[in-house]
XYZ file of C-alpha atoms in Angstrom:
677
model
C -9.785 -8.006 21.586
C -6.115 -8.926 21.693
C -6.145 -12.041 19.515
C -8.270 -13.232 16.644
C -9.866 -15.719 19.081
C -10.823 -18.230 16.408
C -10.983 -21.913 17.297
C -8.957 -22.896 14.249
C -7.083 -21.325 11.366
C -9.795 -19.997 9.078
C -9.087 -21.216 5.549
C -11.453 -19.957 2.890
C -12.477 -16.628 1.430
C -15.044 -14.632 -0.519
C -17.900 -16.730 -1.841
C -20.703 -15.424 -4.048
C -23.236 -18.225 -4.577
C -25.921 -15.606 -5.321
C -24.247 -15.273 -8.752
C -24.927 -18.947 -9.531
C -27.869 -21.397 -9.717
C -28.366 -23.677 -6.732
C -27.076 -26.805 -8.433
C -23.666 -25.120 -8.565
C -23.789 -24.492 -4.809
C -23.951 -28.216 -4.051
C -20.992 -28.940 -6.301
C -19.069 -26.144 -4.585
C -19.649 -27.722 -1.199
C -18.112 -30.972 -2.413
C -15.105 -29.299 -4.022
C -14.380 -26.853 -1.212
C -14.682 -29.556 1.431
C -12.261 -31.674 -0.594
C -9.758 -28.791 -0.325
C -10.190 -28.628 3.483
C -11.684 -25.153 3.186
C -13.541 -24.405 6.398
C -14.710 -20.781 5.998
C -16.725 -18.643 3.591
C -16.993 -14.859 3.518
C -20.442 -14.103 2.150
C -22.833 -11.248 1.449
C -20.138 -8.707 0.563
C -21.983 -7.093 -2.378
C -25.596 -8.205 -1.954
C -27.446 -5.024 -0.987
C -29.573 -5.036 -4.152
C -30.554 -8.642 -3.452
C -31.356 -8.066 0.216
C -33.270 -4.810 -0.270
C -34.857 -4.726 -3.728
C -36.929 -1.645 -2.843
C -36.981 1.055 -0.212
C -39.698 -0.607 1.841
C -38.862 -4.255 1.083
C -36.249 -6.659 2.464
C -35.734 -10.213 1.221
C -33.375 -12.555 3.090
C -34.633 -15.796 1.530
C -31.555 -16.487 -0.634
C -29.153 -15.529 2.147
C -31.079 -17.859 4.466
C -30.523 -20.693 1.986
C -26.812 -19.901 1.588
C -26.237 -19.811 5.338
C -28.190 -23.024 5.860
C -26.115 -24.816 3.207
C -22.826 -23.573 4.681
C -23.939 -24.557 8.162
C -24.937 -28.047 7.068
C -21.494 -28.449 5.517
C -19.696 -27.281 8.678
C -18.357 -23.981 7.342
C -17.476 -21.058 9.547
C -19.002 -17.829 8.201
C -17.591 -14.315 7.973
C -20.777 -12.358 7.356
C -20.500 -9.060 5.505
C -23.006 -6.218 5.659
C -23.220 -5.616 1.877
C -22.940 -1.837 2.137
C -19.921 -1.312 -0.147
C -22.102 -0.870 -3.261
C -25.453 0.911 -3.455
C -28.650 -0.493 -4.990
C -29.876 1.349 -8.092
C -33.230 2.382 -6.588
C -31.443 4.283 -3.819
C -29.346 6.382 -6.187
C -32.407 7.030 -8.361
C -34.636 8.104 -5.471
C -31.960 9.798 -3.363
C -29.167 11.305 -5.498
C -27.430 12.600 -2.351
C -26.071 9.099 -1.718
C -23.747 9.312 -4.745
C -20.330 10.903 -4.520
C -18.997 14.055 -6.121
C -15.458 13.505 -7.372
C -12.315 15.636 -7.293
C -13.242 17.278 -10.599
C -16.624 18.302 -9.179
C -18.729 15.759 -11.111
C -21.675 14.297 -9.231
C -21.838 10.596 -10.016
C -24.732 8.499 -11.218
C -25.414 4.885 -10.298
C -22.542 2.453 -10.866
C -19.245 1.139 -9.584
C -18.661 0.365 -5.936
C -17.372 2.265 -2.896
C -19.752 4.765 -4.339
C -21.563 6.240 -1.325
C -21.083 9.725 0.038
C -20.050 9.106 3.658
C -21.960 12.197 4.829
C -25.212 11.392 3.048
C -28.001 11.145 5.664
C -29.769 8.693 3.351
C -26.781 6.356 3.170
C -26.215 6.578 6.909
C -29.839 5.674 7.630
C -30.112 2.714 5.279
C -26.651 1.258 5.943
C -27.291 1.218 9.706
C -30.706 -0.308 9.155
C -29.365 -3.122 6.947
C -26.565 -3.956 9.395
C -29.096 -4.100 12.239
C -31.451 -6.383 10.326
C -28.604 -8.768 9.461
C -27.411 -8.893 13.060
C -30.936 -9.421 14.368
C -31.451 -12.314 11.963
C -28.057 -14.043 12.067
C -26.172 -12.649 15.042
C -26.789 -15.617 17.323
C -25.538 -18.273 14.897
C -22.525 -20.009 16.392
C -20.786 -20.454 13.043
C -20.942 -16.729 12.254
C -17.462 -16.114 13.657
C -16.833 -12.588 12.400
C -18.713 -9.582 11.009
C -17.263 -7.927 7.911
C -18.504 -4.333 7.617
C -18.618 -2.930 4.074
C -15.489 -3.689 2.022
C -12.156 -1.965 1.362
C -13.255 1.499 2.469
C -11.633 4.380 0.646
C -12.021 7.311 -1.703
C -13.057 10.911 -1.248
C -16.246 12.897 -1.753
C -16.542 16.661 -2.347
C -20.323 17.178 -2.422
C -22.386 19.824 -0.628
C -23.223 17.401 2.213
C -19.492 16.855 2.761
C -18.831 20.601 2.602
C -21.450 21.237 5.295
C -20.165 18.417 7.489
C -16.581 19.617 7.000
C -17.491 23.039 8.360
C -19.028 21.437 11.439
C -15.895 19.320 11.878
C -13.699 22.421 11.567
C -15.723 24.421 14.066
C -15.230 21.644 16.568
C -11.498 21.310 15.823
C -10.849 25.052 16.066
C -13.134 25.808 19.019
C -15.612 27.726 16.838
C -12.909 30.364 16.335
C -12.299 31.212 12.673
C -9.333 33.389 13.625
C -7.684 30.290 15.091
C -8.363 28.439 11.837
C -6.846 31.246 9.748
C -3.709 31.176 11.886
C -3.465 27.378 11.652
C -3.770 27.440 7.866
C -1.526 30.489 7.402
C -4.475 31.869 5.460
C -2.930 35.290 4.786
C -1.086 33.491 1.993
C -2.584 34.481 -1.384
C -5.355 36.451 0.380
C -7.018 33.292 1.669
C -8.367 34.783 4.885
C -11.808 33.388 5.792
C -14.411 35.597 7.471
C -17.286 33.117 7.754
C -17.420 29.330 7.951
C -19.606 29.051 4.836
C -16.734 30.469 2.759
C -14.793 27.229 3.249
C -15.115 24.505 0.606
C -13.500 21.109 0.153
C -10.139 21.425 -1.655
C -10.994 19.893 -5.013
C -10.325 20.901 -8.614
C -12.971 23.623 -8.418
C -11.510 25.309 -5.364
C -8.159 25.155 -3.561
C -6.413 22.151 -5.081
C -3.348 22.353 -7.297
C -3.878 18.912 -8.763
C -4.861 15.840 -6.725
C -1.644 15.863 -4.663
C -1.187 19.538 -3.869
C -3.154 22.501 -2.599
C -2.770 26.225 -2.035
C -3.233 25.779 1.706
C -1.748 22.447 2.760
C -3.314 22.899 6.206
C -6.759 22.934 4.601
C -5.992 19.907 2.422
C -4.580 17.883 5.349
C -7.593 18.780 7.492
C -9.879 17.580 4.701
C -7.963 14.296 4.649
C -8.456 14.004 8.413
C -12.129 14.875 8.066
C -12.776 12.384 5.260
C -11.000 9.577 7.138
C -13.133 10.394 10.190
C -16.305 10.564 8.092
C -15.790 7.152 6.546
C -14.798 5.749 9.931
C -18.140 7.022 11.232
C -19.839 4.875 8.573
C -17.987 1.860 9.964
C -18.835 2.619 13.602
C -22.485 3.242 12.668
C -22.777 -0.288 11.301
C -20.651 -1.752 14.084
C -22.913 -0.225 16.723
C -26.024 -1.406 14.899
C -24.629 -4.965 14.971
C -23.796 -4.656 18.655
C -27.459 -3.962 19.442
C -28.136 -7.615 18.572
C -24.750 -9.375 18.860
C -22.593 -8.403 21.807
C -19.625 -10.723 21.296
C -18.805 -11.715 17.705
C -15.724 -9.754 16.534
C -16.281 -7.021 13.959
C -13.777 -5.951 11.320
C -13.425 -4.423 7.877
C -10.734 -5.274 5.366
C -7.887 -2.769 5.167
C -5.313 -2.401 2.402
C -1.781 -2.124 3.760
C -0.212 1.288 3.153
C -3.407 2.634 1.537
C -3.217 6.419 1.727
C -6.813 7.578 2.243
C -7.510 6.397 5.792
C -5.675 6.799 9.095
C -5.540 3.090 9.934
C -4.095 3.551 13.425
C -7.155 5.630 14.291
C -9.423 3.100 12.597
C -7.903 0.137 14.417
C -8.948 1.609 17.750
C -12.570 1.096 16.654
C -12.078 -2.428 15.281
C -12.113 -5.672 17.261
C -9.420 -7.111 15.025
C -7.553 -6.095 11.906
C -8.062 -7.782 8.574
C -6.455 -6.866 5.283
C -6.197 -7.720 1.593
C -2.769 -8.601 0.190
C -2.330 -8.131 -3.559
C 1.339 -7.647 -4.479
C 2.287 -7.178 -8.111
C 4.493 -9.594 -10.018
C 7.534 -7.496 -9.111
C 6.661 -6.388 -5.572
C 9.661 -7.069 -3.325
C 9.078 -9.722 -0.668
C 10.263 -7.151 1.866
C 7.428 -4.798 0.899
C 4.810 -7.514 1.390
C 6.370 -8.414 4.747
C 6.310 -4.729 5.710
C 2.592 -4.483 4.967
C 1.886 -7.559 7.109
C 3.895 -6.064 9.958
C 2.101 -2.727 9.602
C -1.272 -4.450 9.846
C -0.077 -6.352 12.921
C 1.142 -3.108 14.440
C -2.247 -1.415 14.165
C -3.502 -3.426 17.161
C -0.316 -3.362 19.205
C 1.031 -6.618 17.808
C -2.169 -8.677 17.897
C -2.631 -11.302 15.160
C -4.618 -10.245 12.104
C -6.781 -11.813 9.441
C -5.482 -12.223 5.907
C -8.967 -11.543 4.530
C -8.031 -11.677 0.846
C -5.273 -12.832 -1.461
C -5.492 -14.426 -4.871
C -4.729 -18.137 -5.274
C -3.377 -17.467 -8.768
C -3.601 -14.073 -10.473
C -5.299 -10.704 -10.186
C -7.193 -8.899 -12.909
C -6.754 -5.205 -12.198
C -2.994 -4.644 -12.326
C -1.115 -3.824 -15.555
C 0.535 -7.262 -15.660
C -1.462 -9.990 -13.932
C 1.095 -12.754 -13.782
C 0.313 -16.174 -12.388
C 1.740 -17.182 -9.066
C 4.358 -19.784 -9.822
C 3.997 -23.356 -8.518
C 4.422 -23.233 -4.742
C 4.318 -19.435 -4.561
C 0.756 -19.197 -3.238
C 1.731 -21.533 -0.402
C 4.876 -19.587 0.464
C 3.016 -16.256 0.413
C 0.326 -17.689 2.672
C 2.918 -18.825 5.185
C 4.738 -15.498 4.881
C 1.516 -13.876 6.104
C 1.367 -16.315 9.015
C 5.034 -15.662 9.789
C 4.223 -11.983 10.258
C 1.084 -12.431 12.339
C -1.828 -13.826 10.306
C -4.155 -16.280 12.023
C -6.284 -16.823 8.896
C -5.576 -17.627 5.235
C -8.378 -16.421 2.970
C -8.832 -15.780 -0.723
C -10.720 -13.713 -3.143
C -12.390 -15.788 -4.362
C -13.652 -19.346 -3.924
C -15.438 -19.618 -7.285
C -14.405 -17.533 -10.284
C -17.025 -15.153 -11.671
C -18.384 -15.827 -15.145
C -18.914 -12.197 -16.087
C -18.204 -8.533 -15.305
C -14.973 -6.867 -14.279
C -13.598 -9.613 -12.009
C -14.167 -12.557 -14.335
C -10.413 -13.012 -14.849
C -9.544 -12.635 -11.170
C -8.229 -15.973 -9.937
C -10.188 -18.361 -7.735
C -9.927 -21.737 -6.065
C -12.543 -23.117 -8.441
C -11.718 -21.671 -11.866
C -13.626 -21.470 -15.114
C -12.594 -25.061 -15.835
C -15.042 -25.998 -13.040
C -13.004 -28.948 -11.825
C -10.617 -30.029 -9.104
C -8.109 -31.104 -11.761
C -6.228 -27.812 -11.894
C -2.888 -26.769 -10.488
C -4.474 -24.021 -8.413
C -7.025 -26.336 -6.845
C -4.417 -28.990 -6.070
C -2.122 -26.432 -4.416
C -5.028 -25.038 -2.414
C -6.043 -28.504 -1.260
C -2.467 -29.315 -0.249
C -2.287 -26.128 1.810
C -5.676 -26.888 3.352
C -4.503 -30.285 4.543
C -1.332 -28.775 6.014
C -3.265 -26.126 7.908
C -5.692 -28.727 9.236
C -2.763 -30.750 10.589
C -1.115 -27.626 12.014
C -4.235 -27.090 14.092
C -4.213 -24.385 16.730
C -0.539 -24.455 17.691
C 0.346 -21.034 16.271
C -2.946 -19.232 16.951
C -2.513 -16.083 18.961
C 1.283 -16.113 18.678
C 3.107 -12.780 18.944
C 6.241 -11.380 17.325
C 9.013 -10.462 19.820
C 10.274 -7.255 18.171
C 12.769 -4.873 19.769
C 12.824 -2.476 16.810
C 9.902 -0.224 15.898
C 9.301 2.002 12.893
C 6.940 4.955 13.183
C 4.246 5.077 10.491
C 1.948 8.089 10.583
C -0.816 8.742 8.070
C -1.017 12.477 8.801
C 2.721 12.705 8.131
C 2.125 10.703 4.918
C -0.481 13.215 3.727
C 1.514 16.285 4.731
C 4.805 15.188 3.164
C 3.156 14.397 -0.152
C 1.093 17.607 -0.238
C 4.324 19.574 0.034
C 5.394 21.616 -2.989
C 9.009 20.516 -3.173
C 11.736 19.751 -2.579
C 11.835 16.669 -4.822
C 8.980 15.078 -6.751
C 10.521 11.637 -6.161
C 10.252 11.916 -2.372
C 7.499 9.492 -1.312
C 6.639 8.564 2.262
C 6.017 4.835 1.907
C 9.153 4.419 -0.189
C 11.255 5.944 2.596
C 9.595 3.733 5.219
C 10.212 0.666 3.072
C 13.899 1.507 2.562
C 14.538 1.350 6.296
C 12.247 -1.636 6.849
C 14.031 -3.532 4.061
C 17.428 -2.931 5.669
C 16.244 -4.667 8.850
C 14.432 -7.315 6.782
C 17.708 -8.199 5.070
C 19.096 -8.979 8.528
C 15.941 -10.851 9.634
C 15.388 -8.369 12.456
C 11.762 -8.350 13.618
C 10.076 -4.962 13.323
C 6.885 -3.548 14.817
C 5.100 -0.515 13.431
C 3.927 2.092 15.907
C 1.967 5.367 15.782
C 3.286 8.752 16.893
C 1.063 9.027 19.966
C 2.854 6.502 22.196
C 4.127 7.658 25.563
C 7.808 7.413 26.433
C 6.991 4.461 28.695
C 5.261 2.672 25.807
C 8.226 3.410 23.554
C 10.546 1.897 26.165
C 9.407 -1.568 25.044
C 11.799 -1.108 22.127
C 15.583 -0.847 22.035
C 15.429 1.168 18.822
C 12.803 3.420 17.219
C 13.208 4.517 13.603
C 11.241 7.416 12.092
C 12.130 8.022 8.438
C 11.085 11.457 7.106
C 9.219 12.459 10.264
C 8.234 15.649 8.451
C 5.295 16.561 10.702
C 6.013 16.588 14.430
C 2.744 16.962 16.319
C 2.422 18.280 19.878
C 3.922 15.937 22.471
C 5.814 13.741 20.006
C 9.221 15.400 20.384
C 8.926 15.421 24.177
C 8.064 11.702 24.260
C 11.009 10.863 21.986
C 13.399 12.933 24.097
C 12.278 11.209 27.289
C 12.573 7.808 25.588
C 16.157 8.495 24.472
C 17.152 10.218 27.712
C 16.072 7.074 29.581
C 18.263 4.835 27.441
C 16.385 4.348 24.173
C 17.912 4.737 20.725
C 16.392 6.748 17.900
C 17.060 7.125 14.177
C 15.534 9.714 11.892
C 16.376 11.244 8.531
C 16.326 14.250 6.261
C 12.944 16.050 6.013
C 12.221 15.442 9.696
C 11.074 17.969 12.270
C 10.070 20.426 9.550
C 6.430 21.348 10.268
C 3.741 21.275 12.955
C 0.338 19.563 12.731
C -0.944 22.346 10.437
C 2.005 22.068 8.010
C 3.539 25.329 9.208
C 7.345 25.315 9.366
C 9.040 25.406 12.756
C 11.055 28.624 12.772
C 14.588 28.541 14.163
C 16.226 25.916 11.978
C 15.586 22.335 10.921
C 14.924 19.792 12.424
C 12.768 22.027 14.603
C 11.697 20.418 17.901
C 14.103 17.497 17.303
C 17.154 19.758 17.005
C 18.475 19.356 20.554
C 17.716 15.628 20.571
C 19.743 15.101 17.386
C 22.456 17.637 18.152
C 22.468 19.034 14.611
C 21.266 22.077 12.724
C 20.276 21.678 9.070
C 20.805 24.929 7.188
C 19.429 23.852 3.802
C 18.903 20.768 1.638
C 19.912 20.094 -1.939
C 17.446 18.246 -4.176
C 19.229 15.957 -6.647
C 17.733 14.924 -10.000
C 17.612 11.170 -10.734
C 20.866 11.169 -12.706
C 22.901 12.776 -9.917
C 24.415 11.258 -6.770
C 27.025 12.125 -4.156
C 29.649 10.064 -2.385
C 29.393 9.197 1.319
C 32.536 8.351 3.294
C 32.063 6.623 6.654
C 34.498 7.132 9.502
C 35.511 3.478 9.377
C 36.621 3.836 5.757
C 33.528 2.388 4.074
C 32.223 4.389 1.117
C 28.817 4.504 -0.511
C 26.530 6.719 -2.583
C 23.544 8.908 -1.816
C 20.878 10.684 -3.850
C 17.461 12.420 -3.781
C 18.192 14.968 -0.997
C 21.387 16.118 0.696
C 21.208 18.107 3.928
C 23.786 20.754 4.733
C 24.395 19.922 8.400
C 26.094 21.760 11.248
C 27.056 19.841 14.382
C 25.624 21.057 17.692
C 26.906 18.349 20.015
C 26.520 15.404 17.660
C 29.469 13.442 16.290
C 30.059 12.763 12.626
C 29.681 9.140 11.479
C 29.989 9.913 7.771
C 30.669 12.890 5.527
C 30.069 13.838 1.908
C 32.823 13.109 -0.569
C 34.130 15.627 -3.070
C 32.083 17.250 -5.803
C 29.782 19.768 -4.104
C 30.274 22.881 -2.019
C 29.160 20.890 1.030
C 31.872 18.247 0.487
C 33.501 17.028 3.719
C 30.548 18.222 5.814
C 28.604 15.727 7.992
C 25.874 13.566 6.444
C 25.330 10.855 9.114
C 25.636 11.790 12.789
C 25.131 10.363 16.262
C 24.349 12.245 19.451
C 24.549 11.072 23.038
C 21.373 12.313 24.733
C 21.033 11.251 28.335
C 21.470 7.492 28.515
C 20.631 6.919 24.846
C 21.666 7.981 21.371
C 20.001 9.696 18.433
C 21.233 9.080 14.869
C 20.496 11.459 11.995
C 20.833 10.404 8.343
C 20.826 13.552 6.227
C 20.431 11.974 2.814
C 18.964 8.999 0.970
C 21.640 6.334 1.201
C 21.719 3.587 -1.405
C 21.063 0.105 -0.026
C 24.720 -0.682 0.711
C 25.164 2.499 2.722
C 21.922 2.013 4.613
C 22.867 -1.590 5.358
C 26.140 -0.326 6.801
C 24.306 2.038 9.175
C 21.794 -0.627 10.210
C 24.420 -3.312 10.753
C 26.330 -0.978 13.065
C 23.144 -0.376 15.061
C 22.427 -4.104 15.257
C 25.907 -4.755 16.613
C 25.779 -1.817 19.032
C 22.411 -2.858 20.476
C 23.048 -6.616 20.206
C 19.768 -7.152 18.374
C 18.734 -10.676 17.458
C 19.351 -11.202 13.747
C 19.999 -14.046 11.310
C 21.981 -14.275 8.100
C 20.022 -15.822 5.227
C 20.205 -15.565 1.429
C 18.330 -12.711 -0.215
C 14.527 -12.956 0.118
C 14.741 -16.001 2.351
C 13.342 -14.902 5.683
C 13.509 -16.371 9.153
C 10.945 -14.890 11.538
C 9.670 -15.770 15.010
C 6.293 -15.978 16.695
C 5.806 -16.944 20.337
C 2.833 -18.224 22.307
C 2.381 -20.116 25.579
C 6.105 -20.646 26.069
C 6.687 -22.003 22.557
C 8.751 -20.332 19.843
C 7.961 -20.994 16.194
C 10.486 -20.104 13.494
C 9.044 -19.554 10.028
C 11.618 -20.166 7.313
C 10.157 -18.932 4.018
C 11.902 -18.984 0.659
C 10.228 -16.179 -1.280
C 12.229 -16.981 -4.405
C 11.853 -19.413 -7.265
C 15.302 -20.934 -6.834
C 16.957 -23.376 -4.465
C 19.354 -22.180 -1.818
C 21.066 -23.175 1.417
C 20.448 -21.620 4.829
C 22.726 -21.802 7.850
C 19.989 -22.493 10.397
C 20.769 -21.165 13.897
C 18.185 -23.314 15.679
C 16.910 -26.873 15.714
C 13.488 -28.342 16.233
C 10.578 -30.138 14.620
C 9.123 -28.866 11.334
C 5.380 -28.812 12.003
C 4.582 -29.229 8.301
C 6.675 -32.354 7.650
C 6.933 -33.575 11.265
C 10.666 -34.052 10.675
C 13.472 -33.059 13.031
C 15.442 -30.165 11.537
C 18.997 -29.893 12.894
C 20.874 -26.616 13.096
C 23.461 -25.882 10.429
C 23.237 -26.016 6.654
C 19.754 -26.718 5.347
C 18.829 -27.079 1.658
C 15.711 -25.048 0.827
C 13.721 -25.668 -2.348
C 12.044 -22.906 -4.418
C 9.168 -21.320 -2.460
C 9.715 -23.835 0.329
C 8.497 -23.287 3.901
C 9.439 -24.723 7.282
C 7.634 -23.970 10.547
C 10.095 -25.103 13.177
C 9.000 -25.473 16.772
C 12.299 -24.738 18.425
C 13.851 -27.073 20.956
C 15.482 -24.012 22.546
C 14.949 -20.386 21.607
C 17.852 -18.344 20.226
């Protein structure tokens, strides 16, 4: 499915009436309707209620909840309840519980607590999903299925070990010699002679702490295997639903840059993407925007569901600050600006006990509509109702793409060296933020696109493309040769899909594309930096890693300043390759230096961009010949924007002329442009 295909903007969120007596339900209907909430996500953690014993199912309370929501004209996102096990199952079938990294087999408790390779869990989760679909799948107001909840985690039990060996035999063509070669298993006498000698890389076996392992190839393969195993849980339930409901879209809520699961692979099995947005009090607005764009990119630019956000504060972060007045509204519209077709919360009514009792909600512990949070929610609800369907299905016209690859993420961070501060998502965000500061739209793409698919973009950026898998370098070369433009950085082209180094000089298979040879790289401690001098006279600083680069056809754009033995050698280069160019950045530039590189690229490629004050963003979405500009002030202070377009603000219904526009703290405009820029 290419769009969310909802008939209106879903405005609602997680609702747990099973935690409350029925008289509270009726009050909730009055309050939520008053706030123009039109959707409820239900049944997320109700397995114990639905199946109180192995041979007994009870849907009577869920029947009542669905009937009440239907009578009050709510759309329903119906979850399958399989994210937390019932106690009887763990008691009767201990294999359903996970074994953790330290080798401890867990007892009943928590959530996300099922071993993905437990035959017991697989049987009962499929059965529950099927029974729910059989009972409720034909209801017209069930508009989406929500399988499990926030999948993640790892298991290292004997069932997983056995399944891992089967997975490996398939991956390596039942040839253990091939596996030994892939893992470079001669290292530390790790040669395997039989498949049953292989164990998951936890604290009892091959791990060197949670983020390192003796054989990185083994550890990365276990990451791949565990992502596939948990994905199989999702597809099991999805297929069980499809036996009774052939059309209602099916999703599960993802979590942005979450490390455990290969979301590009997952998205291929999902009808639409949904995700949960929980930034901290000090999360940059650019990072939140990046996560939205990544979620949009998982389905080739299709709109996504904002399945969860908090209307006020979280409960599980170190500092759970309140959203300031107007901030919840601006963050909701920021999600829409980057591709959301729904605005949903966790949660609609605040819990009275247990671990989430201080997690914010539309209806708080005060149990009244006379709260700031409720009033702000109701105001947003009325705005969304007036907005109607105008923006549904709209796409983002991006000409810049950033490669995000989970296998690269795992491999880079399993690496022993060169610098403990080198983190994949941080490097991705640095480059994203440089384009964000120029209001340049960005898509996120996987590594498995063809050169023709890449040709949609004028520029592709691949920070720290450490792992270059088969076919990737060839596709990038064809893309650039045909006129595309490519940027990559230090720690790129280093290893193959098994984490074995490409011999012959860095950046391995990208060497001829980039026209450079990297002899070695210097890891800098936090207190140290080097100077960078650009050819046009601009100067900046760099840190973290410094490549020692030799030119092999590339031209120098910047060099190191004095202070190290590699002073005056190239640090930023460009290489003409066919009809296109490839830029290499051999260090971590500070923001000013990175902005300088990006601004030059924007000018060279004539990319659409807009100048706005810091953290005030201007983004575009397009649908059916209309262009909508979302102007979002992500800050708590007033500012002025030089608006490059004019049109009608859909929220105020006022004409907004081009030129200087005063913008209040956390203010939002959705401008339907008279003419696109």
